[in-house]
């Protein structure tokens, strides 16, 4: 039964969503084991404390956070695998944990490369089973599978037993089988984990193409910031089961790191005197100098350096995304100040 | 039926997987026939008292059928399900628009069917070799459909009992001991694996007839051998149906409670 959604434009909606786990505790040693046998002790872990978010139809959202932040637990609640301990959750207007056929037919969860593929059979057999489960007609099935085989370049591994495929091949086949029923909502948990750079790029390219064609809503977790930067404009950052940022990735980058890094190679070991305020030296290695300057004066600084006639080469970079996100989770981070201004 | 094509596809998939591992099937076959063979040899070598309703030919027929019926009513869910909870592969089933436990049931069913490839020839060869020691005068083909029905319900009952035990895997790390206790030792004793139920002392036989175990092994064989009156067959089916319903609701209850605490580890 479809439930009434407070905001029908929201494909994914959560309100104060939380999930606790009761984890059994045991100290080291035989005595502790005996004590634990008589009086088992448990610790309540709030994997997700309170998470409210709204994701519109067709959006790609990066879901970021350190290990143990509650990302995967959230994805599992959104896909109906986990029963929430509290709060409200709706996906496509359904309550995920009810696991209604109509709901499950419209979503997909990719979690590693053993989620959907049958390990002892070649991928082509899994596709056929998937067709029967999702009740796809023969014509649609052939059209879709051929399209996915082309886009993911997997024609050479379809008839090899899945367990004998390489990680990259398995991941691409996993994506193919997950997308065969054209889900309206796609939950991707670390889709490029363990893959080499070339394969990561292929997967990103595929996901962008696929999204451009079919416009599914995608919620993506990844530890590779390149994945997030390439795919998602909007990010939701969580830590310790709480949301700490929800907005555009570019805003996060600008607000968290209002400065840029300028690397300049001069034909001299001595840096010329420049009358521009707020420029901070970072390092010097011979005639290679690194400086930090506010975004708004970077252009002026570059021009001044060229005008000295000493500049051989000059590059301007943003702070790597990894560092920006990493800074969010460190104690006394700039983010704490930034949050106050939100 | 709503899921018929999906059931068929999954059934075929399991057949293909099992055909890949032929050696394993052969080992399973030896496991299934070995125990009944040993017990049959023991029963045939001891002297029978007058009060024992079974003659040597009855024991021989009984234990020739034990591997077949035991295999047909077998359920592997108790081994498969707890593993799927522990390693998180249950998640794979939960995310699909398909009954999440059906895959395990179909796997068990296809496994049982494939074992027949080995067990039927084995039984036929043994029957041929020992035909002079067998007494077929009790056999009646009118009991054959009832025998099939008894095997079917016996399988259903065992599936729900094993399923109920398997589903405790939501809480227990290892359900093997619980299974050995409730579905192994007691089943072997009161189900008719070690001693045919009909040869129990009267009081114990009455208890065995009220418990579910007899209906997963001994009852169908007793029907096939023409050892039961119509009244005993009706009574047997009633008890069997009662336990099937009880364990169906038990399994449902455990599932509904367990799925709420499922942690979906192993993603």
mmCIF file of C-alpha atoms in Angstrom, chain A:
data_model
loop_
_atom_site.group_PDB
_atom_site.id
_atom_site.type_symbol
_atom_site.label_atom_id
_atom_site.label_comp_id
_atom_site.label_asym_id
_atom_site.label_seq_id
_atom_site.Cartn_x
_atom_site.Cartn_y
_atom_site.Cartn_z
ATOM 1 C CA UNK A 1 0.000 0.000 0.000
ATOM 2 C CA UNK A 2 1.351 3.370 -1.012
ATOM 3 C CA UNK A 3 1.365 5.842 1.839
ATOM 4 C CA UNK A 4 0.639 9.510 1.530
ATOM 5 C CA UNK A 5 3.833 11.471 1.161
ATOM 6 C CA UNK A 6 4.085 14.897 2.779
ATOM 7 C CA UNK A 7 5.896 16.183 -0.266
ATOM 8 C CA UNK A 8 5.170 14.213 -3.403
ATOM 9 C CA UNK A 9 8.142 15.758 -5.230
ATOM 10 C CA UNK A 10 10.433 13.948 -2.848
ATOM 11 C CA UNK A 11 11.605 10.635 -4.127
ATOM 12 C CA UNK A 12 13.390 9.922 -0.877
ATOM 13 C CA UNK A 13 12.135 11.407 2.342
ATOM 14 C CA UNK A 14 13.323 10.805 5.892
ATOM 15 C CA UNK A 15 12.425 12.555 9.103
ATOM 16 C CA UNK A 16 14.442 11.992 12.258
ATOM 17 C CA UNK A 17 15.282 8.547 10.978
ATOM 18 C CA UNK A 18 17.364 6.419 13.317
ATOM 19 C CA UNK A 19 18.585 2.886 13.820
ATOM 20 C CA UNK A 20 20.177 1.368 16.893
ATOM 21 C CA UNK A 21 22.099 -1.867 17.235
ATOM 22 C CA UNK A 22 22.521 -3.838 20.416
ATOM 23 C CA UNK A 23 26.122 -4.988 20.346
ATOM 24 C CA UNK A 24 27.308 -7.651 22.764
ATOM 25 C CA UNK A 25 30.350 -6.557 24.754
ATOM 26 C CA UNK A 26 33.142 -8.751 26.057
ATOM 27 C CA UNK A 27 36.335 -7.760 27.808
ATOM 28 C CA UNK A 28 39.605 -9.605 27.371
ATOM 29 C CA UNK A 29 40.439 -12.729 29.385
ATOM 30 C CA UNK A 30 38.880 -15.937 30.695
ATOM 31 C CA UNK A 31 37.367 -14.308 33.799
ATOM 32 C CA UNK A 32 35.632 -11.749 31.600
ATOM 33 C CA UNK A 33 34.342 -14.563 29.393
ATOM 34 C CA UNK A 34 32.868 -16.347 32.425
ATOM 35 C CA UNK A 35 31.313 -13.095 33.723
ATOM 36 C CA UNK A 36 29.924 -12.475 30.268
ATOM 37 C CA UNK A 37 28.511 -15.994 30.135
ATOM 38 C CA UNK A 38 26.572 -15.407 33.373
ATOM 39 C CA UNK A 39 25.671 -11.766 32.750
ATOM 40 C CA UNK A 40 25.959 -10.895 29.081
ATOM 41 C CA UNK A 41 26.411 -7.175 28.625
ATOM 42 C CA UNK A 42 25.212 -5.231 25.639
ATOM 43 C CA UNK A 43 25.988 -1.797 24.369
ATOM 44 C CA UNK A 44 23.439 0.237 22.483
ATOM 45 C CA UNK A 45 25.037 1.750 19.410
ATOM 46 C CA UNK A 46 23.149 4.483 17.606
ATOM 47 C CA UNK A 47 24.364 3.839 14.062
ATOM 48 C CA UNK A 48 22.034 6.529 12.748
ATOM 49 C CA UNK A 49 20.859 9.011 15.386
ATOM 50 C CA UNK A 50 18.503 11.343 13.606
ATOM 51 C CA UNK A 51 18.575 11.919 9.901
ATOM 52 C CA UNK A 52 16.201 14.131 7.981
ATOM 53 C CA UNK A 53 16.583 14.600 4.255
ATOM 54 C CA UNK A 54 14.639 15.096 1.068
ATOM 55 C CA UNK A 55 15.860 14.001 -2.326
ATOM 56 C CA UNK A 56 13.949 14.956 -5.436
ATOM 57 C CA UNK A 57 13.236 12.761 -8.407
ATOM 58 C CA UNK A 58 16.182 12.380 -10.804
ATOM 59 C CA UNK A 59 18.777 13.898 -8.438
ATOM 60 C CA UNK A 60 22.234 12.429 -7.913
ATOM 61 C CA UNK A 61 23.295 12.914 -4.324
ATOM 62 C CA UNK A 62 26.653 12.012 -2.839
ATOM 63 C CA UNK A 63 26.311 10.563 0.638
ATOM 64 C CA UNK A 64 29.550 11.141 2.493
ATOM 65 C CA UNK A 65 31.003 10.384 5.865
ATOM 66 C CA UNK A 66 33.854 8.521 7.550
ATOM 67 C CA UNK A 67 33.698 4.796 8.292
ATOM 68 C CA UNK A 68 30.969 4.062 10.830
ATOM 69 C CA UNK A 69 29.146 7.335 10.151
ATOM 70 C CA UNK A 70 25.919 5.490 9.317
ATOM 71 C CA UNK A 71 25.919 5.740 5.509
ATOM 72 C CA UNK A 72 25.399 2.054 4.727
ATOM 73 C CA UNK A 73 22.877 1.667 7.557
ATOM 74 C CA UNK A 74 20.894 4.538 6.039
ATOM 75 C CA UNK A 75 20.999 2.961 2.578
ATOM 76 C CA UNK A 76 19.823 -0.329 4.080
ATOM 77 C CA UNK A 77 16.895 1.402 5.758
ATOM 78 C CA UNK A 78 16.005 3.232 2.554
ATOM 79 C CA UNK A 79 16.010 -0.009 0.574
ATOM 80 C CA UNK A 80 13.929 -1.892 3.141
ATOM 81 C CA UNK A 81 16.631 -4.211 4.474
ATOM 82 C CA UNK A 82 16.669 -2.723 7.950
ATOM 83 C CA UNK A 83 13.773 -1.845 10.171
ATOM 84 C CA UNK A 84 14.251 1.696 11.521
ATOM 85 C CA UNK A 85 14.362 2.109 15.287
ATOM 86 C CA UNK A 86 12.668 5.509 15.019
ATOM 87 C CA UNK A 87 11.623 8.233 12.630
ATOM 88 C CA UNK A 88 9.915 8.242 9.317
ATOM 89 C CA UNK A 89 11.127 7.018 5.937
ATOM 90 C CA UNK A 90 9.487 7.000 2.533
ATOM 91 C CA UNK A 91 10.927 6.103 -0.833
ATOM 92 C CA UNK A 92 8.771 6.731 -3.900
ATOM 93 C CA UNK A 93 5.888 7.150 -1.465
ATOM 94 C CA UNK A 94 6.344 3.662 -0.003
ATOM 95 C CA UNK A 95 7.422 2.594 3.419
ATOM 96 C CA UNK A 96 10.531 0.561 2.438
ATOM 97 C CA UNK A 97 10.357 -2.030 5.201
ATOM 98 C CA UNK A 98 6.899 -3.157 4.040
ATOM 99 C CA UNK A 99 8.814 -4.570 1.052
ATOM 100 C CA UNK A 100 5.918 -4.314 -1.345
ATOM 101 C CA UNK A 101 6.439 -5.792 -4.769
ATOM 102 C CA UNK A 102 5.689 -2.460 -6.501
ATOM 103 C CA UNK A 103 8.319 -0.737 -4.371
ATOM 104 C CA UNK A 104 11.014 -3.395 -4.799
ATOM 105 C CA UNK A 105 10.418 -3.414 -8.564
ATOM 106 C CA UNK A 106 11.378 0.259 -8.718
ATOM 107 C CA UNK A 107 14.573 0.312 -6.695
ATOM 108 C CA UNK A 108 18.014 -1.225 -6.811
ATOM 109 C CA UNK A 109 20.807 -1.481 -4.299
ATOM 110 C CA UNK A 110 24.374 -2.096 -5.374
ATOM 111 C CA UNK A 111 26.540 -3.024 -2.428
ATOM 112 C CA UNK A 112 29.850 -4.547 -3.455
ATOM 113 C CA UNK A 113 29.962 -7.057 -6.279
ATOM 114 C CA UNK A 114 28.128 -10.034 -4.761
ATOM 115 C CA UNK A 115 24.748 -8.466 -4.307
ATOM 116 C CA UNK A 116 22.804 -9.692 -7.293
ATOM 117 C CA UNK A 117 24.983 -12.010 -9.321
ATOM 118 C CA UNK A 118 24.722 -15.765 -8.853
ATOM 119 C CA UNK A 119 28.229 -16.776 -7.906
ATOM 120 C CA UNK A 120 28.180 -20.262 -9.466
ATOM 121 C CA UNK A 121 26.551 -19.271 -12.742
ATOM 122 C CA UNK A 122 27.662 -17.021 -15.583
ATOM 123 C CA UNK A 123 26.149 -13.495 -15.568
ATOM 124 C CA UNK A 124 23.953 -14.309 -18.555
ATOM 125 C CA UNK A 125 22.049 -16.789 -16.352
ATOM 126 C CA UNK A 126 21.569 -14.176 -13.619
ATOM 127 C CA UNK A 127 20.132 -11.802 -16.219
ATOM 128 C CA UNK A 128 17.598 -14.456 -17.203
ATOM 129 C CA UNK A 129 16.583 -15.102 -13.573
ATOM 130 C CA UNK A 130 16.302 -11.358 -13.054
ATOM 131 C CA UNK A 131 14.037 -11.131 -16.089
ATOM 132 C CA UNK A 132 11.676 -13.724 -14.586
ATOM 133 C CA UNK A 133 11.620 -12.104 -11.153
ATOM 134 C CA UNK A 134 10.970 -8.608 -12.516
ATOM 135 C CA UNK A 135 8.554 -9.938 -15.150
ATOM 136 C CA UNK A 136 10.246 -8.228 -18.092
ATOM 137 C CA UNK A 137 8.920 -9.199 -21.486
ATOM 138 C CA UNK A 138 11.304 -10.785 -23.958
ATOM 139 C CA UNK A 139 11.527 -7.754 -26.273
ATOM 140 C CA UNK A 140 12.181 -5.239 -23.482
ATOM 141 C CA UNK A 141 14.669 -7.577 -21.856
ATOM 142 C CA UNK A 142 16.704 -8.060 -25.039
ATOM 143 C CA UNK A 143 16.687 -4.367 -25.794
ATOM 144 C CA UNK A 144 17.776 -3.403 -22.283
ATOM 145 C CA UNK A 145 20.399 -6.084 -21.856
ATOM 146 C CA UNK A 146 22.003 -5.327 -25.217
ATOM 147 C CA UNK A 147 22.077 -1.653 -24.333
ATOM 148 C CA UNK A 148 23.706 -2.354 -20.954
ATOM 149 C CA UNK A 149 26.197 -4.804 -22.473
ATOM 150 C CA UNK A 150 27.275 -2.093 -24.920
ATOM 151 C CA UNK A 151 27.436 0.691 -22.354
ATOM 152 C CA UNK A 152 29.343 -1.400 -19.809
ATOM 153 C CA UNK A 153 31.489 -3.283 -22.367
ATOM 154 C CA UNK A 154 30.820 -6.701 -20.857
ATOM 155 C CA UNK A 155 30.137 -8.800 -23.947
ATOM 156 C CA UNK A 156 33.311 -10.856 -23.390
ATOM 157 C CA UNK A 157 32.468 -12.050 -19.870
ATOM 158 C CA UNK A 158 28.804 -12.982 -20.071
ATOM 159 C CA UNK A 159 29.332 -16.721 -20.297
ATOM 160 C CA UNK A 160 32.104 -17.113 -17.722
ATOM 161 C CA UNK A 161 31.217 -18.369 -14.251
ATOM 162 C CA UNK A 162 30.842 -15.254 -12.085
ATOM 163 C CA UNK A 163 33.315 -16.443 -9.458
ATOM 164 C CA UNK A 164 35.993 -16.575 -12.178
ATOM 165 C CA UNK A 165 35.525 -12.994 -13.367
ATOM 166 C CA UNK A 166 37.844 -10.150 -12.392
ATOM 167 C CA UNK A 167 36.653 -7.595 -9.847
ATOM 168 C CA UNK A 168 36.076 -4.989 -12.556
ATOM 169 C CA UNK A 169 34.115 -7.404 -14.741
ATOM 170 C CA UNK A 170 31.993 -8.502 -11.792
ATOM 171 C CA UNK A 171 31.252 -4.929 -10.793
ATOM 172 C CA UNK A 172 30.139 -4.018 -14.305
ATOM 173 C CA UNK A 173 27.975 -7.156 -14.533
ATOM 174 C CA UNK A 174 26.556 -6.325 -11.096
ATOM 175 C CA UNK A 175 25.580 -2.886 -12.361
ATOM 176 C CA UNK A 176 24.021 -4.413 -15.479
ATOM 177 C CA UNK A 177 21.842 -6.793 -13.501
ATOM 178 C CA UNK A 178 20.881 -4.067 -11.014
ATOM 179 C CA UNK A 179 19.740 -1.769 -13.782
ATOM 180 C CA UNK A 180 17.972 -4.320 -15.934
ATOM 181 C CA UNK A 181 14.555 -3.432 -14.524
ATOM 182 C CA UNK A 182 15.317 0.295 -14.927
ATOM 183 C CA UNK A 183 14.944 1.267 -11.274
ATOM 184 C CA UNK A 184 13.608 4.716 -10.488
ATOM 185 C CA UNK A 185 15.829 4.868 -7.414
ATOM 186 C CA UNK A 186 19.347 3.530 -7.313
ATOM 187 C CA UNK A 187 21.323 3.151 -4.105
ATOM 188 C CA UNK A 188 25.025 2.778 -4.803
ATOM 189 C CA UNK A 189 27.269 1.840 -1.905
ATOM 190 C CA UNK A 190 30.926 2.191 -2.880
ATOM 191 C CA UNK A 191 30.428 1.176 -6.528
ATOM 192 C CA UNK A 192 34.091 1.634 -7.414
ATOM 193 C CA UNK A 193 35.725 0.189 -4.316
ATOM 194 C CA UNK A 194 38.827 -1.872 -5.068
ATOM 195 C CA UNK A 195 38.830 -0.991 -8.767
ATOM 196 C CA UNK A 196 41.783 0.466 -10.634
ATOM 197 C CA UNK A 197 41.659 4.081 -11.830
ATOM 198 C CA UNK A 198 40.756 3.121 -15.402
ATOM 199 C CA UNK A 199 37.840 0.985 -14.258
ATOM 200 C CA UNK A 200 36.677 3.667 -11.816
ATOM 201 C CA UNK A 201 36.561 6.118 -14.709
ATOM 202 C CA UNK A 202 34.602 3.655 -16.856
ATOM 203 C CA UNK A 203 32.027 3.146 -14.109
ATOM 204 C CA UNK A 204 31.666 6.890 -13.538
ATOM 205 C CA UNK A 205 31.289 7.509 -17.259
ATOM 206 C CA UNK A 206 28.677 4.780 -17.470
ATOM 207 C CA UNK A 207 26.691 6.120 -14.519
ATOM 208 C CA UNK A 208 26.678 9.616 -15.989
ATOM 209 C CA UNK A 209 25.505 8.323 -19.372
ATOM 210 C CA UNK A 210 22.901 6.110 -17.749
ATOM 211 C CA UNK A 211 21.591 8.961 -15.625
ATOM 212 C CA UNK A 212 21.437 11.298 -18.613
ATOM 213 C CA UNK A 213 19.311 8.764 -20.498
ATOM 214 C CA UNK A 214 16.991 7.393 -17.844
ATOM 215 C CA UNK A 215 17.112 9.980 -15.050
ATOM 216 C CA UNK A 216 16.964 7.682 -12.024
ATOM 217 C CA UNK A 217 17.396 9.152 -8.560
ATOM 218 C CA UNK A 218 20.837 8.104 -7.336
ATOM 219 C CA UNK A 219 22.123 8.111 -3.791
ATOM 220 C CA UNK A 220 25.810 7.323 -3.861
ATOM 221 C CA UNK A 221 28.316 6.618 -1.137
ATOM 222 C CA UNK A 222 31.980 6.476 -1.989
ATOM 223 C CA UNK A 223 35.310 7.009 -0.331
ATOM 224 C CA UNK A 224 36.705 8.115 -3.671
ATOM 225 C CA UNK A 225 36.060 11.821 -3.881
ATOM 226 C CA UNK A 226 36.571 11.678 -7.627
ATOM 227 C CA UNK A 227 33.399 9.574 -7.818
ATOM 228 C CA UNK A 228 31.458 12.160 -5.888
ATOM 229 C CA UNK A 229 32.939 15.110 -7.750
ATOM 230 C CA UNK A 230 32.232 13.513 -11.124
ATOM 231 C CA UNK A 231 28.681 12.407 -10.379
ATOM 232 C CA UNK A 232 27.042 14.485 -7.699
ATOM 233 C CA UNK A 233 26.330 18.196 -7.533
ATOM 234 C CA UNK A 234 24.695 17.846 -4.145
ATOM 235 C CA UNK A 235 26.211 16.107 -1.140
ATOM 236 C CA UNK A 236 24.869 15.076 2.225
ATOM 237 C CA UNK A 237 27.596 14.650 4.815
ATOM 238 C CA UNK A 238 26.946 12.643 7.952
ATOM 239 C CA UNK A 239 29.083 11.895 10.960
ATOM 240 C CA UNK A 240 28.235 9.824 14.053
ATOM 241 C CA UNK A 241 24.746 9.228 12.693
ATOM 242 C CA UNK A 242 23.931 12.932 12.295
ATOM 243 C CA UNK A 243 23.710 15.112 9.212
ATOM 244 C CA UNK A 244 26.323 17.848 9.258
ATOM 245 C CA UNK A 245 25.998 19.238 5.759
ATOM 246 C CA UNK A 246 23.433 19.110 2.995
ATOM 247 C CA UNK A 247 24.011 21.269 -0.033
ATOM 248 C CA UNK A 248 25.981 21.841 -3.204
ATOM 249 C CA UNK A 249 29.423 20.319 -3.364
ATOM 250 C CA UNK A 250 30.756 23.552 -4.893
ATOM 251 C CA UNK A 251 29.401 25.577 -1.940
ATOM 252 C CA UNK A 252 31.020 23.192 0.477
ATOM 253 C CA UNK A 253 34.294 23.552 -1.337
ATOM 254 C CA UNK A 254 34.090 27.356 -1.447
ATOM 255 C CA UNK A 255 32.925 27.857 2.108
ATOM 256 C CA UNK A 256 35.210 25.303 3.653
ATOM 257 C CA UNK A 257 38.246 26.413 1.730
ATOM 258 C CA UNK A 258 37.893 30.071 0.772
ATOM 259 C CA UNK A 259 41.562 30.018 -0.287
ATOM 260 C CA UNK A 260 43.327 28.597 -3.321
ATOM 261 C CA UNK A 261 46.830 27.243 -3.610
ATOM 262 C CA UNK A 262 49.183 28.939 -6.065
ATOM 263 C CA UNK A 263 52.338 27.131 -7.109
ATOM 264 C CA UNK A 264 54.858 29.282 -8.913
ATOM 265 C CA UNK A 265 58.298 28.510 -10.413
ATOM 266 C CA UNK A 266 60.540 31.548 -10.710
ATOM 267 C CA UNK A 267 63.923 32.015 -12.327
ATOM 268 C CA UNK A 268 65.220 33.126 -8.937
ATOM 269 C CA UNK A 269 65.472 31.656 -5.414
ATOM 270 C CA UNK A 270 64.235 34.943 -3.963
ATOM 271 C CA UNK A 271 60.571 35.777 -3.966
ATOM 272 C CA UNK A 272 59.799 39.263 -5.263
ATOM 273 C CA UNK A 273 58.061 41.821 -3.082
ATOM 274 C CA UNK A 274 54.357 41.991 -3.943
ATOM 275 C CA UNK A 275 51.970 44.513 -2.392
ATOM 276 C CA UNK A 276 48.907 42.291 -2.056
ATOM 277 C CA UNK A 277 47.443 41.617 1.396
ATOM 278 C CA UNK A 278 46.268 38.221 2.758
ATOM 279 C CA UNK A 279 48.749 36.126 0.778
ATOM 280 C CA UNK A 280 50.256 33.415 2.960
ATOM 281 C CA UNK A 281 53.465 31.571 2.089
ATOM 282 C CA UNK A 282 53.110 27.779 2.421
ATOM 283 C CA UNK A 283 56.446 26.307 1.360
ATOM 284 C CA UNK A 284 59.593 26.822 -0.700
ATOM 285 C CA UNK A 285 61.750 24.216 -2.471
ATOM 286 C CA UNK A 286 64.501 26.051 -4.364
ATOM 287 C CA UNK A 287 62.786 28.253 -6.930
ATOM 288 C CA UNK A 288 59.377 26.544 -6.416
ATOM 289 C CA UNK A 289 57.078 28.541 -4.121
ATOM 290 C CA UNK A 290 53.654 27.624 -2.738
ATOM 291 C CA UNK A 291 51.270 30.317 -1.524
ATOM 292 C CA UNK A 292 47.731 30.486 -0.224
ATOM 293 C CA UNK A 293 45.452 33.344 -1.152
ATOM 294 C CA UNK A 294 41.736 34.170 -0.902
ATOM 295 C CA UNK A 295 39.809 33.155 -4.048
ATOM 296 C CA UNK A 296 38.886 36.758 -4.926
ATOM 297 C CA UNK A 297 42.473 37.989 -5.137
ATOM 298 C CA UNK A 298 44.014 34.970 -6.891
ATOM 299 C CA UNK A 299 43.666 36.582 -10.347
ATOM 300 C CA UNK A 300 45.311 39.789 -9.189
ATOM 301 C CA UNK A 301 48.138 37.833 -7.534
ATOM 302 C CA UNK A 302 48.792 35.780 -10.678
ATOM 303 C CA UNK A 303 48.918 38.926 -12.806
ATOM 304 C CA UNK A 304 51.353 40.573 -10.386
ATOM 305 C CA UNK A 305 53.620 37.538 -10.450
ATOM 306 C CA UNK A 306 53.686 37.486 -14.263
ATOM 307 C CA UNK A 307 54.375 41.222 -14.318
ATOM 308 C CA UNK A 308 57.561 40.726 -12.311
ATOM 309 C CA UNK A 309 59.051 38.964 -15.362
ATOM 310 C CA UNK A 310 60.498 36.277 -13.073
ATOM 311 C CA UNK A 311 57.708 33.685 -13.518
ATOM 312 C CA UNK A 312 58.525 30.532 -15.490
ATOM 313 C CA UNK A 313 55.364 28.576 -14.575
ATOM 314 C CA UNK A 314 52.288 29.178 -12.429
ATOM 315 C CA UNK A 315 49.413 26.898 -11.402
ATOM 316 C CA UNK A 316 46.311 27.607 -9.331
ATOM 317 C CA UNK A 317 44.600 24.698 -7.541
ATOM 318 C CA UNK A 318 41.665 24.073 -5.279
ATOM 319 C CA UNK A 319 42.321 22.225 -2.060
ATOM 320 C CA UNK A 320 41.781 18.499 -2.791
ATOM 321 C CA UNK A 321 38.225 17.406 -2.003
ATOM 322 C CA UNK A 322 39.549 14.644 0.251
ATOM 323 C CA UNK A 323 41.168 17.287 2.469
ATOM 324 C CA UNK A 324 38.030 19.395 2.561
ATOM 325 C CA UNK A 325 35.823 16.445 3.548
ATOM 326 C CA UNK A 326 38.479 15.132 5.918
ATOM 327 C CA UNK A 327 38.541 18.520 7.619
ATOM 328 C CA UNK A 328 34.825 18.212 8.297
ATOM 329 C CA UNK A 329 35.427 15.326 10.630
ATOM 330 C CA UNK A 330 38.451 16.557 12.507
ATOM 331 C CA UNK A 331 38.014 18.115 15.908
ATOM 332 C CA UNK A 332 38.170 21.925 16.012
ATOM 333 C CA UNK A 333 37.818 21.974 12.241
ATOM 334 C CA UNK A 334 37.012 25.110 10.338
ATOM 335 C CA UNK A 335 33.725 23.421 9.637
ATOM 336 C CA UNK A 336 32.557 24.028 13.186
ATOM 337 C CA UNK A 337 32.924 27.748 12.561
ATOM 338 C CA UNK A 338 31.367 27.347 9.136
ATOM 339 C CA UNK A 339 28.316 25.529 10.552
ATOM 340 C CA UNK A 340 27.605 28.416 12.874
ATOM 341 C CA UNK A 341 27.244 30.662 9.845
ATOM 342 C CA UNK A 342 24.873 28.326 8.007
#
